mmCIF file of C-alpha atoms in Angstrom:
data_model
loop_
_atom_site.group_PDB
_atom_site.id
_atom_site.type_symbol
_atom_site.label_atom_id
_atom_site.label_comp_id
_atom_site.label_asym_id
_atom_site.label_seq_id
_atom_site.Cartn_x
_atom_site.Cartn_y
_atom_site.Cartn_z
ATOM 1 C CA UNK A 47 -36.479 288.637 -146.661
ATOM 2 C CA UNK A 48 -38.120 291.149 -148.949
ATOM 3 C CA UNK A 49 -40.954 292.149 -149.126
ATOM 4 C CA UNK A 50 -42.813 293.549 -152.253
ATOM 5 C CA UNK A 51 -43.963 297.318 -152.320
ATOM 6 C CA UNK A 52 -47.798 297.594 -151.944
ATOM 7 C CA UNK A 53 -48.849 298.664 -155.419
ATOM 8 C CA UNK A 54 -50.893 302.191 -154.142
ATOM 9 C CA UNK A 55 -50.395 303.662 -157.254
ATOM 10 C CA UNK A 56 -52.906 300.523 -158.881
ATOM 11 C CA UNK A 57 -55.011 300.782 -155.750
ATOM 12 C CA UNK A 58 -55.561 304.868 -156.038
ATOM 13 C CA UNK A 59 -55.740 304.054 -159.984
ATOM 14 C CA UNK A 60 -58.812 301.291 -159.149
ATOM 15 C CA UNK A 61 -60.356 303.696 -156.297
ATOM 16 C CA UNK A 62 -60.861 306.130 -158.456
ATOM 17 C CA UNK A 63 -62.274 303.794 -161.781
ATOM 18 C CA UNK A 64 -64.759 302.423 -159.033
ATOM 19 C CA UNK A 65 -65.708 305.844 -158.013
ATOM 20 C CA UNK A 66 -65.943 307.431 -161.205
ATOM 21 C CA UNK A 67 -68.283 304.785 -162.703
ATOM 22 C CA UNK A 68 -71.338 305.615 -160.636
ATOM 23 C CA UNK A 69 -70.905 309.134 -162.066
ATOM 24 C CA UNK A 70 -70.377 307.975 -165.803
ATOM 25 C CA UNK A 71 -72.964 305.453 -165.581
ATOM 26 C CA UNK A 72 -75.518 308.543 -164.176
ATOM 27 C CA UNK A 73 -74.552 310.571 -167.165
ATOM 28 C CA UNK A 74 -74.922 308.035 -169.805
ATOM 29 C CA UNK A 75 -78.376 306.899 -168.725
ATOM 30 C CA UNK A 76 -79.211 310.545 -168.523
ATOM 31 C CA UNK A 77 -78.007 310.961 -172.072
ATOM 32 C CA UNK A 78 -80.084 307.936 -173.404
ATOM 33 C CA UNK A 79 -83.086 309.746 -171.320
ATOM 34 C CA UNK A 80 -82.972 313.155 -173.122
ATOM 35 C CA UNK A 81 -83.794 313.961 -176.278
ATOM 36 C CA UNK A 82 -81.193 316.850 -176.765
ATOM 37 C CA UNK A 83 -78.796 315.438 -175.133
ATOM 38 C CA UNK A 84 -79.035 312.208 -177.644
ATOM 39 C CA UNK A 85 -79.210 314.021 -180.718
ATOM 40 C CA UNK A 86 -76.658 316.720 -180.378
ATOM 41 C CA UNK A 87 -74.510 315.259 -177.350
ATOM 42 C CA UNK A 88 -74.140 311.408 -178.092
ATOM 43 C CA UNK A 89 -74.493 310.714 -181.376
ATOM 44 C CA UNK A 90 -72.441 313.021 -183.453
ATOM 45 C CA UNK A 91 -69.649 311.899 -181.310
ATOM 46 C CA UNK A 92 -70.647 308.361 -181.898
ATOM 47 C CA UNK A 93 -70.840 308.585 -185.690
ATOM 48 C CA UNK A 94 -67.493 310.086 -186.122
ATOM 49 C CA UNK A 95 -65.930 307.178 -183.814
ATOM 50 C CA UNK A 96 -67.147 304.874 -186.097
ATOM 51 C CA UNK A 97 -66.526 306.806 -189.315
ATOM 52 C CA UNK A 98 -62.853 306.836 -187.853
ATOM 53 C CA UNK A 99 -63.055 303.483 -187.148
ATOM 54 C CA UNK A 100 -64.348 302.164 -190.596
ATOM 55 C CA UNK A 101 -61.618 304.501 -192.299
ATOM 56 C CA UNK A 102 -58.729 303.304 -190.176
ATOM 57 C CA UNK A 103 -59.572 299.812 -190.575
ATOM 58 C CA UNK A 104 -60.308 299.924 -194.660
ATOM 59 C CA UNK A 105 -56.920 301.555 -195.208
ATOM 60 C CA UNK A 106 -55.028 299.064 -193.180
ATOM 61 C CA UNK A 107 -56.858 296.661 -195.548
ATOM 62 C CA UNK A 108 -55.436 298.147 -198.197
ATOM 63 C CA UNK A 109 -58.491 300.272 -199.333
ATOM 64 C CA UNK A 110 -57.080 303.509 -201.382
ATOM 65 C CA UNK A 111 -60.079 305.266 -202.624
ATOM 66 C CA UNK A 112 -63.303 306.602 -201.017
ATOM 67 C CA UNK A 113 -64.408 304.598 -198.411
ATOM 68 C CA UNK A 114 -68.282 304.805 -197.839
ATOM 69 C CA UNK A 115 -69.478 304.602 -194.304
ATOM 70 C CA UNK A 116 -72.680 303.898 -193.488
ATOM 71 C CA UNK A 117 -74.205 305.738 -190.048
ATOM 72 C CA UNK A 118 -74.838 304.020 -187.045
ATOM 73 C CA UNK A 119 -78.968 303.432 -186.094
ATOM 74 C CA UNK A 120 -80.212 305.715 -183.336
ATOM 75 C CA UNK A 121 -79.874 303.242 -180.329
ATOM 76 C CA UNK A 122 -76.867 302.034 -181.379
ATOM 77 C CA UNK A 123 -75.320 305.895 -181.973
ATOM 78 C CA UNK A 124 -76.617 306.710 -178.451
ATOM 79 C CA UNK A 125 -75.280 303.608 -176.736
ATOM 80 C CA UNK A 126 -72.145 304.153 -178.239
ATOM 81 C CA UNK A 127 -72.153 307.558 -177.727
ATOM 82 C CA UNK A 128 -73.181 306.717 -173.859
ATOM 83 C CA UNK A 129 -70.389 304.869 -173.672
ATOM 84 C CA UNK A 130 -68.024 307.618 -175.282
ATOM 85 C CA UNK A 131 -69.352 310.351 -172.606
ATOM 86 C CA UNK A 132 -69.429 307.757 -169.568
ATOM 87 C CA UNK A 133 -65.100 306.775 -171.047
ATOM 88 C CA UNK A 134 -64.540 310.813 -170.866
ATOM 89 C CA UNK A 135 -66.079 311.233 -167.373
ATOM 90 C CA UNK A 136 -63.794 308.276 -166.249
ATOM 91 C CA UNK A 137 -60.776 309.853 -167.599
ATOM 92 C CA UNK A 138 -61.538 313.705 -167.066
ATOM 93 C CA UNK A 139 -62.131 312.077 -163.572
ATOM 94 C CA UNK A 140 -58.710 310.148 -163.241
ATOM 95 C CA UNK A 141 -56.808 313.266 -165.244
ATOM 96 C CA UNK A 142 -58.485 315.455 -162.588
ATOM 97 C CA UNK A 143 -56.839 313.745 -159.649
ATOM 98 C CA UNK A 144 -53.658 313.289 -161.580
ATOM 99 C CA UNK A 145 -53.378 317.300 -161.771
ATOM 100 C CA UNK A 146 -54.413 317.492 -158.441
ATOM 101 C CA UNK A 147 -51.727 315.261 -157.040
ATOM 102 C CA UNK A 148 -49.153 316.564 -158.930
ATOM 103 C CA UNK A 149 -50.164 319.946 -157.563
ATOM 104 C CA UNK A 150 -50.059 318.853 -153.916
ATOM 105 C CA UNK A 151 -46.426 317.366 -154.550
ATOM 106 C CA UNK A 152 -45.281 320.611 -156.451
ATOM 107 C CA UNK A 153 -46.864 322.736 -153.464
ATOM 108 C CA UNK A 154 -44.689 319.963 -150.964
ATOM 109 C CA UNK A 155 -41.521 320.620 -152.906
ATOM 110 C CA UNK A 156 -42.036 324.268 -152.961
ATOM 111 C CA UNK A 157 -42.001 324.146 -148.683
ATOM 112 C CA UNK A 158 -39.656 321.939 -148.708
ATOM 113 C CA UNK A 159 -37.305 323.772 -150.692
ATOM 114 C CA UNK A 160 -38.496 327.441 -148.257
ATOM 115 C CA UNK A 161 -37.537 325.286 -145.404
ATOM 116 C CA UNK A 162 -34.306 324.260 -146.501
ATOM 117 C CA UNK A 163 -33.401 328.401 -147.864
ATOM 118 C CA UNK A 164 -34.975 329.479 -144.274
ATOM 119 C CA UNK A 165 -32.452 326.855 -142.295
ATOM 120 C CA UNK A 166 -29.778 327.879 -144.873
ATOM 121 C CA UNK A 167 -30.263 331.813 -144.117
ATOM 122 C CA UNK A 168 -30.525 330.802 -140.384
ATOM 123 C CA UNK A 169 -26.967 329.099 -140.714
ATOM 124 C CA UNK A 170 -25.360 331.961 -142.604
ATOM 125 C CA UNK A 171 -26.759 334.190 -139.914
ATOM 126 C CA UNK A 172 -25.706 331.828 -136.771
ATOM 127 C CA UNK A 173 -22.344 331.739 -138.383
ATOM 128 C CA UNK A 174 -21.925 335.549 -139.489
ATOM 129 C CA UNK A 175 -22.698 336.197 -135.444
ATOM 130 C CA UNK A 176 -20.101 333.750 -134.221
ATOM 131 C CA UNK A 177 -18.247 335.319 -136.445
ATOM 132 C CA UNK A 178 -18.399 338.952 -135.044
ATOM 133 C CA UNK A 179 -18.134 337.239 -131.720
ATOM 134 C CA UNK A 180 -14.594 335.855 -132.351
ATOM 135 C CA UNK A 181 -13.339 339.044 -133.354
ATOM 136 C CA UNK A 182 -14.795 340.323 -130.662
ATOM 137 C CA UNK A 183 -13.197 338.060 -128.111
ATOM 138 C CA UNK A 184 -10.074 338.097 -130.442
ATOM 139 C CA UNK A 185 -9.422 342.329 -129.836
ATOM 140 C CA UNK A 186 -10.205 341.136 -125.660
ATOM 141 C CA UNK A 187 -8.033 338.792 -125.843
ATOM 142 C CA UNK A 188 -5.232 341.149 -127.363
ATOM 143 C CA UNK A 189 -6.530 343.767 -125.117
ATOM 144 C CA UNK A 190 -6.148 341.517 -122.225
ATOM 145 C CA UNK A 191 -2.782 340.787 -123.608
ATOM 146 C CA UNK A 192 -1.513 343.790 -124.033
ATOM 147 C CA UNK A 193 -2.372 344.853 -120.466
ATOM 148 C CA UNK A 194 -0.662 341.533 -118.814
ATOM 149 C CA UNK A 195 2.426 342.848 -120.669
ATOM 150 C CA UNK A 196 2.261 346.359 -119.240
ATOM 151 C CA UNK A 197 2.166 344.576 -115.796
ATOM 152 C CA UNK A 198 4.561 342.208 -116.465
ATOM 153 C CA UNK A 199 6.821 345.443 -117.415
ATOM 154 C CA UNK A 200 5.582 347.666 -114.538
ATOM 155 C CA UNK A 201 6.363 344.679 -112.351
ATOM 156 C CA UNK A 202 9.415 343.733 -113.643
ATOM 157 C CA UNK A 203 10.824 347.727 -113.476
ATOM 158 C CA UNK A 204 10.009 347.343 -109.689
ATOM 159 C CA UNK A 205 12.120 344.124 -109.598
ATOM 160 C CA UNK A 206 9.468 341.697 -108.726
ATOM 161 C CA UNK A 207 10.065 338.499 -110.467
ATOM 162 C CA UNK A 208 6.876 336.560 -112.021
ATOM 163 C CA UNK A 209 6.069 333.636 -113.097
ATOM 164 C CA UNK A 210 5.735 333.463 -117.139
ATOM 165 C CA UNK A 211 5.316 329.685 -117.826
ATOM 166 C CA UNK A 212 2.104 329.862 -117.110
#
């Protein structure tokens, strides 16, 4: 049986849209509350949106010369332009904890990746010591050799006969 993965990726994506609204919806009725922030914040924004919009549009239409566009009325410009501020929050927002994870994952990868050079260097050094240690026990063991045969000699000058099959 299979069994689908649990979309967390839409779920973090609609976690963070539902907390982000509150926010944008705070700022846009703030901006349709103030005076400066409606005439210098939210509407100039809002009047080039549509300005873009009505040029885009005419030239798709087929328009080639100078296209006049009218401005947008006040409440209109600051609804709009509401709506544009309230749109950037969301994504500034959303971009925010994009970074963020992607910053947390890079900071993972980076440990992960010390971990595996500290078990690496802890290898090499494990195996450089066993290394030393067999040579070590290899010049005993010739050592130890080398005396068995001076026995063997010394033993075998006095006439004693050993065993060697050992």
């Amino acid at each position: 049986m299979v069994v689908a993965a649990f979309p967390l990726g839409k779920l973090a994506y609609l976690a963070i849209k539902q907390v982000s609204r509150p926010i944008a919806n705070a700022v846009k009725s703030g901006a349709k509350k103030n005076n400066f922030f409606k005439r210098f914040v939210c509407m100039p924004p809002a009047q080039f949106y549509n300005w873009t919009q009505v040029v885009i549009k005419m030239r798709f239409l087929g328009s080639e010369g100078k296209v006049n566009v009218r401005k947008l009325s006040e409440e209109v410009a600051v609804d709009l332009g509401a709506e544009l501020i309230g749109e950037a929050v969301v994504f500034t927002i959303g971009a925010a904890t994009l970074i963020a994870e992607y910053v947390r994952a890079m900071a993972a990868a980076e440990r992960k990746e010390e971990e595996k050079e500290k078990a690496f260097a802890e290898l090499k050094s494990t195996v450089q010591e066993l290394g030393l240690l067999v040579e070590k026990q290899d010049a005993q063991l010739r050592s130890l050799q080398r005396f068995n045969g001076s026995i063997h000699t010394e033993l075998k000058n006095k006439g004693i006969d050993i065993r060697t099959d050992l």
